[in-house]
Amino acid sequence: MEKKSERVLILIDGSNFYYSTAKKGVRVNFQKLIHELVGSRELVNVCYYVAPLDIKAGEEKYWSHQRFLNMLREIPKFKVVLCTLKKIKAKNGSYVYVIKGDDVKMSNSLLMGAIDNLYDTAIIVSGDEDFIDSIKIVRKKYNKKVGNAYFSKSSSSNLRRICDFTINLNKILNKISDKE
């Protein structure tokens, strides 16, 4: 009997990922990232959770972001999951933008994928510990493996501790960066 290949689902917190790579001044090649995370296993899907930018905050930045999202959509098995960008007025009168719904949508994908048996292993690309409860559920109730791919400066040790395995993205940056 042929052994079935391990099925991998990758869930990427787009905002967390962008700010971590921007701080390092690195552009990531997402196909290389997927290859490094999946290896010889079978990729089920990659879901990238992000909010579209506000065009009123800058047309050039907005259209650049749209081109980036369209480039991601061209990657096989890659889904861009749009969340809400909320504009909040700060006490000093300026505005800040906050992404809403990304953590809930990621958790829902993790849970529903386990319920529907769509994957064997999920890799959460985020440093946010909001996923801990969902990870505990899919590991205990559905016997799924969950890993955390993270950048050390933006990662919760509690999140890493609850996972079956971790991947420090700092250590593979040279393999996943877009060398121009």
Coordinates of N, CA and C in Angstrom, one line a residue:
M1 N 0.8 -1.2 0.0 CA 0.0 0.0 0.0 C 0.9 1.2 0.0
E2 N 0.6 2.2 -0.9 CA 1.4 3.4 -1.0 C 1.1 4.4 0.1
K3 N 2.1 4.9 0.7 CA 2.0 5.9 1.8 C 1.5 7.2 1.2
K4 N 0.5 7.8 1.8 CA -0.1 9.0 1.4 C 0.9 10.2 1.8
S5 N 1.0 11.1 0.9 CA 1.9 12.3 1.2 C 1.2 13.2 2.2
E6 N 2.1 13.7 3.1 CA 1.6 14.7 4.1 C 1.1 15.9 3.4
R7 N -0.2 16.3 3.7 CA -0.8 17.5 3.1 C -0.5 18.7 4.0
V8 N 0.0 19.8 3.4 CA 0.3 21.0 4.2 C -0.5 22.2 3.8
L9 N -1.0 22.9 4.8 CA -1.7 24.2 4.6 C -0.9 25.3 5.2
I10 N -0.7 26.4 4.5 CA 0.1 27.5 5.0 C -0.8 28.7 5.2
L11 N -0.8 29.3 6.3 CA -1.6 30.5 6.6 C -0.7 31.6 7.0
I12 N -0.7 32.7 6.2 CA 0.2 33.8 6.4 C -0.5 35.1 6.9
D13 N -0.1 35.6 8.0 CA -0.5 36.9 8.5 C 0.2 38.0 7.7
G14 N -0.4 38.5 6.7 CA 0.2 39.4 5.7 C 0.8 40.6 6.3
S15 N 0.1 41.3 7.2 CA 0.6 42.5 7.9 C 1.8 42.2 8.7
N16 N 1.8 41.1 9.5 CA 2.9 40.7 10.4 C 4.1 40.4 9.5
F17 N 3.9 39.7 8.4 CA 4.9 39.3 7.5 C 5.6 40.5 6.8
Y18 N 4.7 41.4 6.3 CA 5.2 42.6 5.6 C 6.1 43.4 6.6
Y19 N 5.6 43.7 7.8 CA 6.4 44.6 8.6 C 7.7 43.9 9.1
S20 N 7.7 42.6 9.3 CA 8.9 41.9 9.7 C 9.9 41.9 8.6
T21 N 9.5 41.8 7.3 CA 10.5 41.8 6.2 C 10.9 43.2 5.9
A22 N 10.0 44.2 6.0 CA 10.3 45.5 5.7 C 11.4 46.1 6.6
K23 N 11.3 45.7 7.9 CA 12.3 46.1 8.9 C 13.6 45.6 8.5
K24 N 13.7 44.4 7.9 CA 15.0 43.8 7.5 C 15.4 44.3 6.1
G25 N 14.5 45.0 5.4 CA 14.9 45.5 4.1 C 15.0 44.4 3.1
V26 N 14.1 43.4 3.3 CA 14.2 42.2 2.5 C 12.9 42.0 1.7
R27 N 13.0 41.6 0.4 CA 11.8 41.3 -0.4 C 11.9 39.7 -0.5
V28 N 10.7 39.1 -0.1 CA 10.7 37.7 -0.1 C 10.1 37.2 -1.5
N29 N 10.7 36.1 -2.0 CA 10.1 35.4 -3.1 C 9.2 34.4 -2.5
F30 N 7.9 34.5 -2.8 CA 6.9 33.7 -2.1 C 6.9 32.2 -2.6
Q31 N 7.3 32.0 -3.9 CA 7.4 30.6 -4.3 C 8.6 29.9 -3.6
K32 N 9.7 30.7 -3.4 CA 10.8 30.1 -2.6 C 10.4 29.8 -1.2
L33 N 9.6 30.7 -0.6 CA 9.2 30.6 0.8 C 8.3 29.3 0.9
I34 N 7.4 29.2 -0.1 CA 6.5 28.0 -0.1 C 7.3 26.7 -0.2
H35 N 8.3 26.7 -1.1 CA 9.1 25.5 -1.3 C 9.9 25.2 0.0
E36 N 10.4 26.2 0.7 CA 11.2 26.0 1.9 C 10.3 25.4 3.0
L37 N 9.0 25.9 3.1 CA 8.1 25.5 4.2 C 7.5 24.1 3.9
V38 N 7.2 23.8 2.6 CA 6.6 22.5 2.3 C 7.5 21.4 2.1
G39 N 8.7 21.7 1.4 CA 9.6 20.6 1.2 C 9.1 19.6 0.2
S40 N 9.2 18.3 0.5 CA 8.7 17.3 -0.4 C 7.3 16.9 -0.1
R41 N 6.6 17.6 0.8 CA 5.2 17.2 1.2 C 4.3 17.9 0.1
E42 N 3.0 17.6 0.2 CA 2.0 18.1 -0.7 C 1.4 19.4 -0.2
L43 N 1.5 20.5 -1.1 CA 0.9 21.7 -0.7 C -0.6 21.7 -1.0
V44 N -1.5 22.0 0.0 CA -2.9 22.0 -0.2 C -3.3 23.4 -0.6
N45 N -2.9 24.4 0.2 CA -3.2 25.8 -0.1 C -2.3 26.7 0.7
V46 N -2.1 27.9 0.2 CA -1.5 29.0 0.9 C -2.5 30.1 1.0
C47 N -2.8 30.6 2.2 CA -3.8 31.7 2.4 C -3.0 32.9 3.0
Y48 N -3.1 34.0 2.3 CA -2.4 35.3 2.7 C -3.5 36.3 3.1
Y49 N -3.5 36.6 4.4 CA -4.5 37.5 5.0 C -4.0 38.9 5.0
V50 N -4.8 39.8 4.3 CA -4.3 41.2 4.2 C -5.5 42.1 3.9
A51 N -5.3 43.4 4.3 CA -6.4 44.3 3.9 C -5.8 45.2 2.8
P52 N -6.7 45.5 1.8 CA -6.3 46.4 0.7 C -6.0 47.8 1.3
L53 N -5.0 48.5 0.8 CA -4.7 49.8 1.3 C -5.8 50.8 0.9
D54 N -5.9 51.9 1.6 CA -6.8 53.0 1.3 C -6.3 53.8 0.2
I55 N -6.9 53.9 -1.0 CA -6.4 54.7 -2.1 C -6.3 56.2 -1.8
K56 N -7.1 56.7 -0.8 CA -7.1 58.1 -0.4 C -5.8 58.4 0.4
A57 N -5.1 57.4 0.9 CA -3.9 57.6 1.6 C -2.7 57.6 0.7
G58 N -2.9 57.4 -0.6 CA -1.8 57.5 -1.5 C -2.0 56.6 -2.7
E59 N -2.3 57.1 -3.9 CA -2.6 56.3 -5.1 C -1.5 55.4 -5.5
E60 N -0.2 56.0 -5.5 CA 0.9 55.2 -5.9 C 1.1 53.9 -5.1
K61 N 1.0 54.1 -3.7 CA 1.2 53.0 -2.8 C 0.0 52.0 -3.0
Y62 N -1.2 52.5 -3.2 CA -2.3 51.7 -3.4 C -2.2 50.8 -4.6
W63 N -1.8 51.4 -5.7 CA -1.7 50.6 -7.0 C -0.5 49.6 -6.9
S64 N 0.6 50.0 -6.2 CA 1.7 49.1 -6.0 C 1.3 47.9 -5.2
H65 N 0.5 48.1 -4.2 CA 0.0 47.0 -3.4 C -1.0 46.1 -4.2
Q66 N -1.8 46.7 -5.0 CA -2.7 45.9 -5.9 C -1.9 45.0 -6.8
R67 N -0.8 45.6 -7.4 CA 0.0 44.8 -8.3 C 0.7 43.6 -7.5
F68 N 1.1 43.9 -6.3 CA 1.7 42.9 -5.4 C 0.6 41.7 -5.1
L69 N -0.6 42.1 -4.8 CA -1.6 41.1 -4.5 C -1.9 40.3 -5.8
N70 N -2.0 41.0 -6.9 CA -2.2 40.2 -8.2 C -1.1 39.3 -8.5
M71 N 0.1 39.6 -8.2 CA 1.3 38.8 -8.4 C 1.1 37.5 -7.5
L72 N 0.7 37.7 -6.3 CA 0.5 36.6 -5.3 C -0.6 35.7 -5.9
R73 N -1.7 36.2 -6.4 CA -2.8 35.4 -7.0 C -2.4 34.6 -8.1
E74 N -1.3 34.9 -8.8 CA -0.8 34.1 -9.9 C -0.1 32.8 -9.5
I75 N 0.3 32.8 -8.2 CA 1.0 31.6 -7.7 C 0.0 30.5 -7.5
P76 N 0.3 29.3 -8.0 CA -0.6 28.1 -7.9 C -0.9 27.8 -6.4
K77 N -2.2 27.6 -6.2 CA -2.7 27.2 -4.8 C -2.6 28.4 -3.8
F78 N -2.4 29.6 -4.3 CA -2.2 30.7 -3.4 C -3.5 31.6 -3.4
K79 N -4.1 31.8 -2.2 CA -5.3 32.6 -2.1 C -5.0 33.8 -1.3
V80 N -5.4 35.0 -1.8 CA -5.3 36.2 -1.1 C -6.7 36.4 -0.4
V81 N -6.7 36.5 0.9 CA -7.9 36.6 1.7 C -8.0 38.1 2.2
L82 N -9.0 38.8 1.6 CA -9.0 40.2 2.0 C -9.8 40.5 3.3
C83 N -9.2 41.3 4.1 CA -9.8 41.7 5.4 C -10.1 43.2 5.3
T84 N -10.6 43.7 6.5 CA -11.0 45.1 6.5 C -9.9 46.0 7.0
L85 N -9.7 47.2 6.4 CA -8.8 48.2 6.9 C -9.6 49.3 7.5
K86 N -9.4 49.5 8.8 CA -10.2 50.5 9.5 C -9.3 51.7 9.8
K87 N -9.9 52.9 9.5 CA -9.2 54.1 9.7 C -9.6 54.7 11.1
I88 N -8.6 54.9 12.0 CA -9.0 55.3 13.3 C -8.3 56.6 13.6
K89 N -9.0 57.6 14.2 CA -8.4 58.9 14.5 C -7.7 58.8 15.9
A90 N -6.4 59.1 15.9 CA -5.6 59.1 17.1 C -5.9 60.4 17.9
K91 N -5.5 60.4 19.2 CA -5.7 61.5 20.1 C -5.1 62.8 19.5
N92 N -4.0 62.7 18.8 CA -3.3 63.9 18.3 C -3.9 64.4 17.0
G93 N -5.0 63.8 16.5 CA -5.6 64.2 15.3 C -5.2 63.5 14.1
S94 N -4.1 62.8 14.1 CA -3.7 62.0 12.9 C -4.5 60.7 12.8
Y95 N -4.4 60.0 11.7 CA -5.1 58.8 11.5 C -4.1 57.6 11.5
V96 N -4.6 56.5 12.0 CA -3.8 55.2 11.9 C -4.8 54.2 11.3
Y97 N -4.2 53.3 10.6 CA -4.9 52.2 9.9 C -4.7 50.9 10.6
V98 N -5.8 50.2 10.9 CA -5.7 48.9 11.6 C -6.4 47.8 10.8
I99 N -5.8 46.7 10.6 CA -6.4 45.6 9.9 C -7.4 44.8 10.9
K100 N -8.6 44.6 10.5 CA -9.6 43.9 11.3 C -10.0 42.6 10.6
G101 N -10.1 41.6 11.4 CA -10.7 40.3 10.9 C -9.6 39.3 10.4
D102 N -8.4 39.7 10.4 CA -7.4 38.8 9.8 C -7.1 37.6 10.8
D103 N -7.0 37.9 12.0 CA -6.8 36.8 13.0 C -7.9 35.8 13.1
V104 N -9.2 36.3 13.0 CA -10.4 35.5 13.1 C -10.4 34.6 11.8
K105 N -10.2 35.2 10.7 CA -10.2 34.5 9.4 C -9.2 33.4 9.4
M106 N -8.0 33.7 9.9 CA -6.9 32.7 9.9 C -7.3 31.6 10.8
S107 N -7.8 31.9 12.0 CA -8.2 30.9 13.0 C -9.4 30.0 12.4
N108 N -10.3 30.6 11.7 CA -11.4 29.9 11.1 C -10.9 28.9 10.0
S109 N -9.9 29.4 9.2 CA -9.3 28.5 8.2 C -8.6 27.3 8.8
L110 N -7.9 27.6 9.9 CA -7.2 26.5 10.6 C -8.2 25.5 11.2
L111 N -9.3 26.0 11.8 CA -10.3 25.1 12.4 C -11.1 24.4 11.4
M112 N -11.6 25.1 10.4 CA -12.5 24.4 9.4 C -11.7 23.5 8.5
G113 N -10.4 23.8 8.2 CA -9.6 22.9 7.5 C -9.4 21.6 8.2
A114 N -9.3 21.7 9.6 CA -9.1 20.5 10.4 C -10.4 19.7 10.4
I115 N -11.5 20.4 10.6 CA -12.8 19.7 10.6 C -13.1 19.0 9.3
D116 N -12.8 19.6 8.2 CA -13.0 19.0 6.9 C -11.9 18.1 6.4
N117 N -10.9 17.9 7.3 CA -9.7 17.1 7.0 C -9.0 17.5 5.7
L118 N -8.8 18.7 5.5 CA -8.2 19.2 4.3 C -6.6 19.2 4.4
Y119 N -6.1 19.1 5.6 CA -4.6 19.1 5.7 C -4.2 18.1 6.9
D120 N -2.9 17.8 6.9 CA -2.4 17.0 8.0 C -1.5 17.9 8.9
T121 N -0.9 18.9 8.2 CA 0.0 19.8 8.9 C -0.4 21.2 8.5
A122 N -0.5 22.2 9.4 CA -0.7 23.6 9.1 C 0.5 24.3 9.6
I123 N 0.9 25.3 8.8 CA 2.0 26.2 9.2 C 1.5 27.6 9.3
I124 N 1.5 28.1 10.5 CA 1.1 29.5 10.8 C 2.3 30.4 10.6
V125 N 2.2 31.4 9.7 CA 3.3 32.3 9.5 C 2.9 33.6 10.1
S126 N 3.2 33.7 11.4 CA 2.8 34.9 12.2 C 3.6 34.8 13.5
G127 N 3.6 35.9 14.2 CA 4.2 35.9 15.6 C 3.1 36.1 16.6
D128 N 1.9 36.1 16.2 CA 0.7 36.5 17.1 C 0.2 35.4 17.9
E129 N 0.1 35.5 19.2 CA -0.3 34.4 20.0 C -1.8 34.3 20.1
D130 N -2.6 35.1 19.3 CA -4.0 35.0 19.3 C -4.5 33.6 18.7
F131 N -3.6 32.9 18.1 CA -3.9 31.6 17.4 C -3.8 30.4 18.4
I132 N -3.3 30.7 19.6 CA -3.0 29.6 20.5 C -4.2 28.7 20.8
D133 N -5.4 29.2 21.1 CA -6.6 28.4 21.4 C -7.0 27.5 20.2
S134 N -7.0 28.1 19.0 CA -7.3 27.3 17.8 C -6.3 26.2 17.5
I135 N -5.0 26.5 17.7 CA -4.0 25.5 17.6 C -4.2 24.4 18.5
K136 N -4.5 24.7 19.8 CA -4.7 23.6 20.8 C -5.9 22.7 20.3
I137 N -6.9 23.3 19.8 CA -8.1 22.5 19.4 C -7.8 21.6 18.2
V138 N -7.1 22.1 17.2 CA -6.8 21.2 16.0 C -5.8 20.2 16.4
R139 N -4.9 20.5 17.3 CA -3.9 19.4 17.7 C -4.6 18.3 18.5
K140 N -5.4 18.7 19.5 CA -6.0 17.8 20.4 C -7.2 17.0 19.8
K141 N -8.1 17.8 19.3 CA -9.4 17.2 18.8 C -9.3 16.5 17.5
Y142 N -8.4 17.1 16.6 CA -8.3 16.6 15.2 C -7.0 16.0 14.9
N143 N -6.1 15.9 15.8 CA -4.8 15.2 15.7 C -4.0 15.8 14.5
K144 N -4.0 17.1 14.3 CA -3.3 17.8 13.3 C -2.0 18.3 13.9
K145 N -1.0 18.4 13.0 CA 0.3 19.0 13.4 C 0.2 20.5 13.0
V146 N 0.8 21.3 13.9 CA 0.8 22.7 13.6 C 2.2 23.2 13.9
G147 N 2.7 24.0 12.9 CA 4.1 24.6 13.0 C 3.9 26.1 13.0
N148 N 4.9 26.8 13.4 CA 5.0 28.2 13.4 C 6.3 28.7 12.7
A149 N 6.1 29.4 11.6 CA 7.2 30.0 10.9 C 7.2 31.5 11.4
Y150 N 8.3 32.0 11.8 CA 8.3 33.3 12.5 C 9.6 34.0 12.3
F151 N 9.5 35.3 12.5 CA 10.7 36.2 12.6 C 10.9 36.5 14.1
S152 N 12.1 36.3 14.6 CA 12.4 36.3 16.0 C 12.0 37.6 16.7
K153 N 12.1 38.8 16.0 CA 11.7 40.0 16.7 C 10.2 40.3 16.8
S154 N 9.4 39.5 16.0 CA 8.0 39.8 16.0 C 7.2 38.5 16.4
S155 N 7.7 37.7 17.3 CA 7.1 36.4 17.6 C 6.9 36.2 19.0
S156 N 5.8 35.6 19.3 CA 5.4 35.2 20.7 C 6.0 33.8 21.1
S157 N 6.7 33.8 22.2 CA 7.3 32.5 22.6 C 6.2 31.6 23.0
N158 N 5.1 32.1 23.5 CA 3.9 31.3 23.8 C 3.4 30.5 22.6
L159 N 3.3 31.2 21.5 CA 2.9 30.6 20.2 C 3.8 29.5 19.8
R160 N 5.1 29.8 19.8 CA 6.1 28.8 19.4 C 6.0 27.6 20.3
R161 N 5.9 27.8 21.6 CA 5.8 26.7 22.6 C 4.7 25.7 22.4
I162 N 3.5 26.2 21.9 CA 2.3 25.4 21.7 C 2.4 24.6 20.4
C163 N 3.3 24.9 19.5 CA 3.3 24.3 18.2 C 4.2 23.0 18.2
D164 N 3.9 22.1 17.3 CA 4.7 20.9 17.1 C 6.1 21.1 16.7
F165 N 6.3 22.2 15.9 CA 7.6 22.5 15.4 C 7.6 24.0 15.0
T166 N 8.8 24.6 14.9 CA 9.0 26.0 14.6 C 10.0 26.1 13.5
I167 N 9.9 27.2 12.7 CA 10.8 27.5 11.6 C 11.2 29.0 11.8
N168 N 12.4 29.2 12.1 CA 12.9 30.6 12.3 C 13.2 31.1 10.9
L169 N 12.4 32.1 10.4 CA 12.6 32.6 9.1 C 13.8 33.4 8.9
N170 N 14.4 33.9 10.0 CA 15.6 34.6 9.9 C 16.7 33.7 9.4
K171 N 16.7 32.4 9.8 CA 17.7 31.5 9.4 C 17.6 31.0 7.9
I172 N 16.5 31.3 7.3 CA 16.4 30.9 5.9 C 16.2 32.1 4.9
L173 N 16.4 33.3 5.5 CA 16.2 34.5 4.7 C 17.0 34.5 3.3
N174 N 18.2 34.0 3.4 CA 19.0 34.0 2.2 C 18.4 33.0 1.1
K175 N 17.7 32.0 1.6 CA 17.0 31.1 0.6 C 15.7 31.6 0.1
I176 N 15.1 32.5 0.8 CA 13.7 32.9 0.4 C 13.7 34.3 -0.2
S177 N 14.8 35.0 -0.1 CA 14.7 36.4 -0.5 C 14.8 36.5 -2.0
D178 N 14.3 37.6 -2.5 CA 14.3 38.0 -4.0 C 15.6 38.7 -4.2
K179 N 16.6 38.1 -4.6 CA 17.9 38.8 -4.8 C 17.8 39.5 -6.2
E180 N 17.9 40.8 -6.1 CA 17.8 41.6 -7.3 C 19.1 42.0 -7.9

